[in-house]
XYZ file of C-alpha atoms in Angstrom:
665
model
C 0.121 0.118 -0.035
C 1.461 3.459 -0.904
C -0.156 6.647 0.957
C -0.110 10.097 -1.052
C 0.705 12.893 1.489
C -0.845 15.978 -0.293
C 0.670 18.326 1.305
C 4.323 17.305 0.261
C 2.467 16.000 -3.101
C 4.466 12.997 -3.349
C 4.291 8.953 -2.134
C 5.499 8.013 1.097
C 8.230 5.307 0.801
C 8.362 2.150 2.883
C 11.937 1.986 4.728
C 14.625 0.492 2.722
C 14.500 -2.736 4.876
C 10.556 -3.379 4.132
C 11.119 -2.142 0.464
C 13.591 -4.830 -0.501
C 11.459 -7.458 1.453
C 8.471 -6.509 -0.635
C 10.442 -6.112 -3.920
C 11.858 -9.897 -3.334
C 8.365 -11.223 -2.321
C 7.004 -9.896 -5.681
C 10.138 -11.431 -8.025
C 11.283 -8.034 -8.512
C 15.246 -7.717 -8.017
C 16.587 -4.751 -5.791
C 18.569 -2.529 -8.171
C 21.831 -1.647 -7.461
C 23.281 1.796 -6.374
C 24.333 2.548 -10.188
C 21.147 1.549 -11.778
C 18.922 3.513 -8.705
C 21.106 6.788 -9.871
C 20.571 5.928 -13.855
C 17.134 5.288 -13.584
C 16.199 8.288 -11.186
C 12.501 8.468 -10.269
C 11.057 5.933 -12.730
C 7.983 4.524 -12.139
C 8.053 0.988 -10.236
C 4.929 -0.629 -9.907
C 4.476 -3.664 -7.467
C 1.585 -5.292 -8.777
C 0.968 -8.600 -7.437
C 0.065 -7.926 -3.751
C -1.412 -4.683 -4.707
C 1.525 -2.510 -3.618
C 2.368 0.454 -5.840
C 4.738 3.109 -6.208
C 4.609 5.912 -7.916
C 7.984 7.667 -8.587
C 8.619 10.251 -11.290
C 11.379 12.532 -12.307
C 11.054 15.730 -9.834
C 11.866 18.387 -12.420
C 9.166 17.182 -14.496
C 6.559 16.089 -12.314
C 6.754 19.558 -10.720
C 6.417 21.410 -14.388
C 3.288 19.391 -15.083
C 1.770 19.906 -11.226
C -1.153 22.238 -10.672
C -1.036 24.987 -8.750
C -1.718 24.446 -5.101
C -4.820 25.211 -3.033
C -4.495 28.608 -1.330
C -5.402 27.004 2.148
C -5.652 23.731 3.966
C -9.238 24.217 4.803
C -12.035 25.540 2.601
C -12.983 28.908 3.783
C -15.048 32.054 2.662
C -11.935 33.496 1.471
C -10.585 30.726 -0.109
C -9.574 30.903 -4.341
C -8.737 27.946 -6.323
C -6.319 27.819 -9.069
C -7.395 26.345 -12.173
C -5.584 22.679 -12.523
C -4.603 22.563 -15.967
C -5.037 19.130 -17.632
C -2.625 17.510 -19.885
C -3.052 14.361 -22.546
C -2.925 11.111 -20.736
C 0.287 9.470 -21.321
C 1.131 6.289 -19.740
C -1.043 5.535 -16.612
C 0.809 4.506 -13.411
C -2.314 2.389 -11.887
C -5.760 2.483 -12.158
C -8.762 0.487 -10.727
C -12.536 0.418 -10.710
C -13.141 0.080 -6.742
C -13.188 3.043 -4.095
C -13.369 2.314 -0.657
C -15.132 5.381 0.986
C -14.409 5.255 4.781
C -14.621 1.420 4.590
C -17.219 1.184 2.482
C -16.665 -0.435 -1.188
C -18.328 1.157 -4.029
C -17.861 0.953 -7.867
C -15.778 3.963 -9.341
C -12.866 4.232 -11.873
C -10.043 6.055 -10.699
C -6.243 6.401 -11.427
C -2.971 7.531 -10.263
C -0.744 9.445 -13.074
C 2.176 11.867 -12.963
C 1.294 12.214 -8.743
C -2.266 13.429 -9.524
C -4.980 11.060 -8.296
C -8.303 10.926 -10.464
C -11.672 9.738 -10.078
C -13.845 9.350 -13.021
C -16.529 12.750 -12.682
C -19.838 10.730 -12.553
C -18.371 8.348 -10.081
C -16.977 11.391 -7.723
C -20.801 12.693 -7.332
C -22.508 9.156 -6.821
C -20.059 8.271 -4.307
C -18.705 11.514 -2.425
C -21.612 13.511 -3.263
C -19.606 16.106 -5.088
C -21.782 18.337 -7.055
C -20.566 18.936 -10.959
C -21.156 21.922 -12.016
C -21.688 23.767 -15.680
C -18.030 23.994 -17.331
C -16.610 25.697 -20.292
C -14.038 23.337 -21.413
C -13.626 19.604 -20.894
C -10.210 20.117 -19.100
C -11.725 21.864 -16.025
C -14.623 20.974 -13.879
C -16.479 23.258 -11.195
C -17.348 21.561 -8.627
C -19.476 22.230 -5.319
C -19.309 20.294 -1.956
C -20.382 22.008 0.961
C -19.510 25.671 -0.071
C -21.537 28.626 -0.633
C -23.692 28.349 -3.842
C -23.028 32.292 -4.983
C -19.474 31.819 -4.393
C -16.789 31.245 -6.772
C -16.835 27.357 -7.455
C -14.000 24.996 -6.877
C -12.420 24.342 -10.302
C -10.292 21.081 -10.492
C -8.411 19.848 -13.548
C -9.326 16.854 -15.424
C -7.824 14.592 -18.034
C -9.518 11.875 -20.694
C -8.896 8.391 -21.230
C -10.927 6.229 -23.864
C -13.513 5.482 -21.141
C -13.264 8.094 -18.338
C -13.305 11.457 -17.834
C -10.866 11.609 -14.524
C -11.213 15.005 -12.410
C -8.122 15.805 -10.106
C -8.905 15.716 -6.584
C -5.422 15.924 -5.382
C -5.863 19.120 -3.880
C -9.062 18.926 -2.938
C -8.403 16.115 -0.749
C -5.292 17.778 0.758
C -7.376 21.015 1.720
C -10.160 19.000 3.415
C -7.962 16.512 5.136
C -8.645 13.136 3.220
C -6.592 10.489 3.579
C -5.889 8.896 0.155
C -4.262 5.363 -0.137
C -3.974 2.709 -2.689
C -4.477 -0.834 -2.016
C -4.483 -3.524 -5.187
C -7.706 -2.212 -7.158
C -8.976 0.060 -4.841
C -8.562 3.957 -4.176
C -9.328 4.055 -0.524
C -10.491 7.548 0.910
C -10.801 8.232 4.505
C -12.133 11.596 5.558
C -12.560 12.825 8.976
C -15.207 11.918 11.008
C -18.408 13.583 11.176
C -21.556 13.773 13.471
C -25.190 14.325 12.845
C -26.747 16.579 15.131
C -29.906 16.868 13.935
C -32.519 15.955 11.261
C -35.593 18.395 10.656
C -38.563 17.866 8.181
C -40.827 20.687 6.591
C -43.599 20.655 4.236
C -42.977 23.067 1.530
C -45.557 24.068 -1.776
C -43.847 21.639 -4.158
C -43.076 18.758 -1.821
C -40.830 18.200 1.140
C -37.735 19.070 2.517
C -35.500 17.059 5.025
C -32.383 19.340 6.497
C -29.546 17.015 7.972
C -27.267 19.473 10.509
C -23.562 18.196 10.632
C -20.773 19.215 12.460
C -18.643 19.216 9.428
C -18.651 18.283 5.497
C -18.735 14.645 5.136
C -19.274 12.386 1.952
C -22.983 11.231 1.493
C -24.553 9.165 -1.407
C -27.964 8.558 -2.322
C -30.009 4.854 -3.620
C -33.209 5.015 -5.400
C -36.161 2.865 -5.434
C -39.377 3.131 -7.137
C -41.365 4.853 -4.292
C -38.373 5.180 -1.909
C -34.804 6.802 -1.216
C -32.073 6.149 1.254
C -29.234 8.880 1.978
C -26.022 7.261 3.383
C -23.912 9.408 5.406
C -20.434 9.126 6.628
C -21.349 10.327 9.911
C -22.361 9.102 13.017
C -25.721 9.938 15.092
C -26.565 8.866 18.517
C -28.915 5.764 18.570
C -31.361 7.086 21.092
C -31.389 10.494 19.178
C -32.046 8.901 15.663
C -35.066 6.707 16.895
C -36.467 9.703 18.711
C -36.177 11.932 15.571
C -37.801 9.329 13.402
C -40.695 9.148 16.254
C -41.220 12.844 16.125
C -41.037 13.491 12.016
C -43.271 10.223 11.575
C -46.025 11.353 13.880
C -47.230 14.171 11.133
C -46.352 12.848 7.395
C -45.231 15.202 4.804
C -47.026 16.059 1.458
C -45.015 13.251 -0.118
C -42.831 11.577 2.491
C -44.967 9.089 4.228
C -42.528 7.460 6.480
C -39.148 7.745 7.404
C -36.363 5.572 9.304
C -32.937 6.581 10.522
C -30.797 4.008 11.176
C -26.969 4.005 12.238
C -24.094 1.547 12.406
C -20.761 2.846 13.494
C -20.082 6.504 11.853
C -22.267 5.516 9.141
C -26.191 6.653 8.974
C -28.905 6.120 6.771
C -31.856 7.931 6.440
C -34.530 5.826 4.388
C -37.912 7.709 2.932
C -41.167 6.271 1.882
C -42.674 8.309 -0.816
C -46.406 8.720 -1.917
C -45.207 8.978 -5.442
C -42.263 8.460 -7.986
C -40.315 11.256 -7.373
C -36.783 11.731 -6.863
C -34.840 13.724 -4.287
C -32.937 16.823 -5.120
C -29.850 17.324 -2.532
C -27.809 20.135 -1.558
C -24.870 20.989 0.448
C -24.301 24.116 2.475
C -21.557 25.252 4.776
C -21.270 27.059 8.097
C -22.935 25.443 9.544
C -22.758 22.430 7.438
C -26.037 21.083 6.477
C -27.424 18.476 3.600
C -30.826 19.761 2.266
C -32.834 16.794 0.905
C -35.704 18.566 -1.498
C -38.399 15.891 -2.823
C -40.319 17.571 -5.809
C -41.364 16.807 -8.999
C -38.757 19.025 -10.960
C -36.037 17.395 -9.287
C -33.415 17.611 -12.073
C -30.767 20.591 -12.140
C -29.820 21.869 -15.391
C -26.489 22.115 -16.188
C -23.970 21.938 -19.479
C -21.194 19.959 -19.016
C -18.480 19.867 -21.902
C -17.107 16.149 -21.263
C -14.867 15.641 -24.080
C -14.028 17.758 -27.298
C -17.213 16.917 -29.480
C -19.107 15.660 -26.273
C -21.237 17.681 -24.268
C -23.714 16.582 -21.431
C -26.711 18.628 -21.077
C -29.568 18.649 -18.234
C -32.196 20.622 -19.627
C -36.105 21.036 -19.439
C -38.073 21.347 -22.654
C -41.688 22.947 -22.923
C -44.081 21.325 -25.131
C -47.480 23.088 -24.585
C -48.310 23.600 -20.856
C -45.888 20.514 -20.085
C -42.319 20.652 -18.965
C -40.147 17.613 -19.556
C -36.505 16.884 -17.659
C -34.144 16.017 -20.719
C -30.826 14.501 -20.512
C -29.080 14.408 -23.617
C -25.404 14.192 -25.207
C -24.425 16.401 -27.976
C -22.015 14.988 -30.302
C -19.745 16.885 -32.889
C -18.531 14.086 -35.117
C -16.388 16.532 -36.582
C -13.749 16.283 -33.911
C -11.455 13.655 -34.553
C -10.997 11.070 -32.586
C -14.717 10.176 -32.320
C -16.847 7.390 -33.600
C -20.125 5.601 -33.329
C -20.845 1.653 -33.680
C -23.715 -0.329 -32.853
C -23.138 -2.589 -29.528
C -24.875 -5.452 -28.241
C -24.628 -7.901 -25.345
C -22.080 -10.263 -26.678
C -20.033 -9.885 -29.779
C -20.052 -13.675 -30.409
C -23.761 -13.831 -30.648
C -26.808 -12.015 -30.905
C -28.781 -13.550 -28.234
C -28.658 -12.045 -24.885
C -29.318 -9.203 -22.913
C -27.611 -7.446 -20.117
C -27.428 -3.829 -18.185
C -25.957 -0.938 -20.542
C -23.541 -0.308 -18.121
C -21.956 -3.939 -18.477
C -22.240 -3.897 -21.941
C -20.801 -0.215 -22.627
C -17.923 -1.423 -20.068
C -17.577 -4.718 -22.399
C -17.388 -2.645 -25.582
C -14.948 -0.362 -23.772
C -16.952 2.877 -24.600
C -17.069 6.538 -23.479
C -20.853 6.920 -23.963
C -23.851 4.843 -25.570
C -27.788 4.827 -25.633
C -30.048 2.118 -25.616
C -31.228 1.731 -29.347
C -33.506 -1.246 -30.616
C -36.255 -3.449 -29.439
C -36.090 -7.152 -28.524
C -38.054 -10.147 -26.875
C -37.833 -10.345 -23.477
C -38.507 -13.710 -22.753
C -36.002 -15.161 -25.154
C -33.654 -12.117 -25.241
C -33.670 -12.407 -29.152
C -33.279 -8.801 -31.000
C -36.310 -7.545 -33.138
C -35.030 -5.044 -35.346
C -31.927 -3.610 -37.293
C -28.311 -4.126 -36.258
C -25.750 -3.788 -38.852
C -22.041 -3.073 -38.559
C -18.946 -3.192 -40.685
C -21.682 -4.133 -43.765
C -22.368 -6.971 -41.617
C -26.017 -7.589 -40.798
C -26.095 -8.698 -36.891
C -30.082 -8.617 -37.276
C -32.049 -7.523 -39.878
C -34.800 -5.030 -39.948
C -38.262 -5.995 -39.221
C -42.001 -4.526 -40.511
C -40.613 -1.675 -42.284
C -39.748 0.445 -39.100
C -37.535 3.280 -38.697
C -33.823 3.289 -38.847
C -30.746 5.416 -38.807
C -27.672 4.909 -40.957
C -24.206 6.067 -40.922
C -20.723 5.941 -42.149
C -17.502 6.791 -41.044
C -17.534 9.729 -43.620
C -20.202 11.596 -41.726
C -23.071 10.623 -43.847
C -26.205 10.061 -42.253
C -30.156 8.802 -42.804
C -32.746 8.412 -40.960
C -35.931 6.657 -42.683
C -37.768 3.675 -42.460
C -36.340 0.855 -43.751
C -37.173 -2.757 -45.419
C -34.900 -5.271 -46.177
C -35.716 -7.622 -48.922
C -34.016 -11.102 -49.154
C -35.371 -13.762 -51.088
C -34.225 -17.588 -51.827
C -35.058 -19.380 -55.255
C -34.255 -23.389 -55.634
C -32.606 -23.890 -58.391
C -32.804 -27.877 -59.829
C -30.808 -29.158 -62.658
C -30.397 -25.594 -63.598
C -33.572 -24.383 -63.429
C -34.701 -21.894 -61.157
C -37.924 -22.373 -58.958
C -39.784 -20.007 -57.438
C -38.817 -17.061 -55.664
C -39.349 -17.276 -52.080
C -39.516 -13.854 -49.670
C -37.425 -14.384 -46.652
C -39.288 -12.786 -43.493
C -36.390 -12.035 -41.418
C -32.803 -12.115 -40.894
C -31.023 -13.033 -37.607
C -34.251 -12.023 -35.765
C -36.773 -13.039 -32.994
C -39.521 -12.183 -35.238
C -41.171 -15.166 -35.819
C -44.241 -16.295 -38.310
C -45.233 -18.352 -41.351
C -42.457 -18.519 -44.004
C -38.464 -18.285 -44.318
C -36.217 -17.200 -41.929
C -32.415 -16.705 -42.680
C -29.955 -17.309 -39.815
C -25.744 -16.427 -40.545
C -22.872 -16.722 -38.182
C -23.314 -13.486 -36.869
C -26.449 -15.127 -35.033
C -23.588 -17.291 -33.335
C -21.987 -20.597 -33.818
C -25.570 -22.318 -33.534
C -29.035 -21.674 -33.991
C -31.581 -23.027 -31.311
C -35.513 -23.624 -32.439
C -37.377 -21.140 -31.458
C -40.527 -22.616 -32.405
C -41.934 -26.441 -32.766
C -42.129 -28.107 -35.782
C -39.339 -26.193 -37.605
C -37.757 -27.510 -40.433
C -33.695 -26.218 -40.618
C -32.221 -26.026 -43.891
C -28.424 -26.261 -44.218
C -26.902 -24.266 -46.851
C -23.436 -23.801 -47.974
C -21.549 -22.167 -50.846
C -25.261 -22.166 -51.948
C -25.735 -25.557 -51.826
C -28.325 -27.485 -50.060
C -26.363 -29.634 -47.977
C -28.823 -30.897 -45.001
C -32.529 -30.613 -44.493
C -33.783 -31.887 -40.769
C -37.531 -31.406 -39.323
C -37.070 -30.504 -35.797
C -39.795 -32.679 -33.835
C -42.536 -30.849 -31.590
C -41.805 -30.581 -28.329
C -45.292 -31.270 -27.354
C -45.208 -34.419 -29.174
C -41.897 -36.057 -27.678
C -42.612 -34.721 -24.042
C -44.035 -37.762 -21.826
C -47.271 -38.184 -21.811
C -47.835 -36.967 -18.250
C -51.529 -35.255 -19.117
C -50.189 -32.004 -19.360
C -50.199 -30.762 -23.055
C -47.307 -28.426 -22.340
C -43.821 -29.672 -22.783
C -41.954 -29.830 -19.438
C -39.722 -26.504 -19.194
C -36.437 -27.974 -19.076
C -36.982 -30.251 -22.332
C -33.676 -29.390 -24.107
C -34.249 -28.540 -27.953
C -31.495 -29.362 -30.733
C -29.070 -27.261 -31.853
C -27.801 -26.646 -35.378
C -24.251 -25.213 -36.455
C -24.335 -22.143 -38.670
C -21.665 -22.373 -41.561
C -19.368 -19.889 -41.926
C -19.570 -20.497 -45.780
C -23.486 -20.194 -45.676
C -26.308 -20.141 -43.777
C -29.354 -21.623 -42.214
C -33.060 -21.449 -43.810
C -35.380 -21.924 -41.153
C -38.857 -23.053 -42.314
C -42.107 -22.193 -40.258
C -45.561 -23.011 -40.655
C -45.432 -23.688 -44.594
C -45.436 -27.789 -45.283
C -44.873 -26.703 -49.227
C -41.459 -25.049 -48.475
C -39.970 -28.241 -47.191
C -40.357 -29.995 -50.539
C -38.768 -27.154 -52.100
C -35.177 -27.136 -50.752
C -33.719 -30.629 -51.370
C -30.327 -31.507 -50.381
C -27.731 -31.471 -53.342
C -29.868 -28.677 -54.955
C -28.672 -25.283 -55.219
C -30.120 -21.948 -53.979
C -30.143 -18.350 -55.809
C -29.737 -15.824 -52.846
C -31.094 -12.240 -53.623
C -31.084 -8.872 -51.228
C -31.449 -5.206 -51.267
C -32.695 -2.533 -49.012
C -35.539 -0.215 -49.557
C -34.929 2.825 -49.890
C -31.951 1.598 -51.712
C -29.551 4.651 -50.443
C -29.111 2.502 -46.946
C -27.226 -0.176 -49.134
C -24.217 2.197 -48.635
C -24.288 2.594 -44.756
C -21.711 0.231 -43.053
C -23.433 0.857 -39.682
C -27.652 0.572 -39.307
C -29.348 0.700 -36.324
C -33.324 0.194 -36.027
C -36.249 0.810 -33.738
C -38.988 3.262 -34.489
C -41.346 4.878 -34.827
C -39.589 7.471 -37.036
C -40.194 10.848 -35.578
C -38.836 14.002 -37.568
C -37.845 13.866 -41.246
C -36.926 16.936 -42.842
C -37.825 18.970 -39.841
C -41.466 17.954 -39.844
C -43.059 15.215 -37.690
C -43.811 12.297 -39.814
C -45.066 9.891 -36.756
C -46.887 6.953 -38.193
C -46.635 4.073 -35.465
C -49.648 1.836 -36.371
C -47.972 1.771 -40.156
C -44.580 0.614 -38.548
C -46.399 -2.372 -36.616
C -46.778 -0.779 -33.130
C -49.818 -2.051 -31.181
C -52.259 0.378 -29.840
C -51.005 -0.417 -26.299
C -47.566 0.933 -27.205
C -48.825 3.872 -28.983
C -50.764 5.312 -26.059
C -48.524 4.475 -23.565
C -46.881 7.754 -21.794
C -43.289 6.405 -20.648
C -39.510 7.388 -20.413
C -38.312 7.526 -24.059
C -34.922 7.831 -25.664
C -34.512 8.982 -29.032
C -31.672 9.916 -31.511
C -31.928 12.989 -33.586
C -29.670 15.127 -36.289
C -29.466 18.702 -36.290
C -29.047 20.840 -39.590
C -25.686 21.320 -39.016
C -24.553 17.778 -38.407
C -24.425 17.492 -34.611
C -26.218 14.322 -33.137
C -28.152 14.314 -29.964
C -28.554 10.954 -27.842
C -31.845 11.694 -25.924
C -33.445 10.564 -22.574
C -36.881 12.511 -22.193
C -38.457 11.798 -18.136
C -42.010 12.274 -17.309
C -43.455 15.753 -17.230
C -42.926 17.862 -14.042
C -46.226 16.708 -11.999
C -47.067 13.966 -14.428
C -46.368 11.021 -16.828
C -43.816 10.427 -19.459
C -44.315 11.994 -22.691
C -46.418 10.449 -25.635
C -44.834 9.595 -29.144
C -46.342 13.090 -30.563
C -44.832 14.688 -27.463
C -41.438 12.882 -28.127
C -41.303 14.068 -31.497
C -42.330 17.665 -30.403
C -39.485 17.617 -27.702
C -36.905 16.545 -30.531
C -37.946 19.323 -33.108
C -37.578 21.888 -29.913
C -34.054 20.458 -29.329
C -33.406 21.243 -33.368
C -33.596 18.174 -34.937
C -34.292 17.741 -38.552
C -34.159 13.884 -38.069
C -35.488 11.899 -35.010
C -35.543 8.379 -34.392
C -37.604 6.716 -31.193
C -35.523 4.212 -29.851
C -37.059 1.675 -26.822
C -37.920 3.547 -23.875
C -39.688 2.752 -20.477
C -37.538 0.691 -17.940
C -34.996 0.291 -21.417
C -34.085 4.063 -21.447
C -30.662 4.408 -20.408
C -28.076 7.127 -21.175
C -24.505 6.205 -20.064
C -21.245 8.271 -19.759
C -18.136 7.523 -18.355
C -18.775 4.350 -16.627
C -21.880 5.168 -15.388
C -25.969 6.156 -16.125
C -26.429 9.961 -16.123
C -30.320 9.858 -16.442
C -31.644 7.261 -13.681
C -30.283 5.093 -10.855
C -28.778 2.205 -12.484
C -30.681 -0.039 -10.257
C -33.687 0.963 -12.004
C -33.050 0.525 -15.417
C -34.079 -2.253 -17.195
C -31.641 -4.989 -19.254
C -31.456 -4.125 -23.003
C -30.158 -6.029 -26.326
C -28.370 -2.992 -27.965
C -27.008 0.209 -28.183
C -25.246 2.906 -29.557
C -21.664 3.448 -28.726
C -19.445 6.301 -28.664
C -15.822 5.787 -28.882
C -12.834 7.786 -28.611
C -9.839 7.327 -29.896
C -6.505 9.034 -28.762
C -8.362 11.438 -26.410
C -6.856 14.877 -25.365
């Protein structure tokens, strides 16, 4: 373990004898004196046992060090100096686990050039540091128990392909935090805090809780559908906690129906049960230190954070008629070098499966992402277009809306049809042309479906009684009828087969595909082993053929600046059309900027309708816009976390649009 002394700005060394022993334990020979002098202060990581040492050239490090804060304690007269960020070179060490006062939490961190960085979204979610609007990606104003109208603390930042790290070195030093690295964990110990009182008051807009503290302390919030829990790294007298809870519960608030206060050691939890689906807005005040928890329908804070060159994170309210919708969005300027978009899905090896967007985004190592197309929740199969590098992972269905793009910056949003067909060829004679219903899709129906190696290495029948035809190099090499599971199940009097009865699997050839015939016995005799097959394919409109990347969802919302909503024409059900829910969308502005958007329920009411979603996208400047999967799927990811909702309230998704950063500066 290496502890960082933020007053001296250098790691504390172990005694020479302990250092040599540690090196020997990890198979590293102690350098001789002349080697030490030659190497100087080169970094020497001790990896196997979680010991990390950071040694660098004093001259080089001092030239790149941010200016130090003016005081070891934050006061009214304290004025920070901007810590300038530099392009990231070699990372000395990094990890994805924070230990805050003994509590282990997910969070990305790194130590680079004697600077300790914590991913910006993780900094907010684990320590309660508020991220404020900024003017450039290299600087991040923050607020942490400081006066709201006072000049904010401005911290430096730097980028990697997946995270934006905020330099907390000077902040931790000024606040007296003890920071150390232990294996994959960055451990932060803050001065012990105390909670002296919890007060509740009804407001015209909802309820307010005020927590009185003896000093600033870390805090974090966990949200459920109709409750939230605020965890504070400060102790409260158990008897006082019980008495406060009893007092507060005698008269419930406007929306807070119950309150519990529990304590364990130096940690206190305040849990509030709510009468409606609302989110808390939490602010911090100094002199004396207080945590203010407001429960209100307009809890989102508006801000604009320039996250990376070409990527801006915005939170704003958008009015449609009398409604005000909280909107979380990412603006992408693809003219900025190093930014690219690609479809991503749960498992690169197969089209089958779902996962939380956070897990998928981290697997693909993207900087940002938004959920995209639809899928079958029961069997976890895709229901819409996914095309990457000119390969169809899954084909479009029902003529629904889709977005296509190229690396050159060309874009198209329109309704998409993939017209595929196969014709048996016997003795040189071409037989009837049979349309293909779907490609690599969970959409099933009477007809022919095609499955390629993009589906995975094998295919498992989706329905009973399928006929699987194997085609290699345009030749039918096998044809097999899959017996009905109902017919093959033990006769127990129950007409349904056992849930665990396995279905057979069929290998998908690398030099061909499978044709799966469903619900039409006449098709079976058309494909005879030994015969040939002629395959044809085209997109409608034909312009989609030139786009290597395509994602389908729907319905199409805006085209050429006008609302073109036709959900019923795209095969959506009446229940879907009438639903008021959280929604996701992708839009394109006239100048070429892309916006990835998550729109949440209106202030004091339900989520947007499809028509209202189209109007929101218009007001955001979209000349073209496509609705994406919504409801619990609606997830907007940035720098390691979801920025539009608590991760535990988001559903699993099948695919997404991933934003990749290369050589971030």
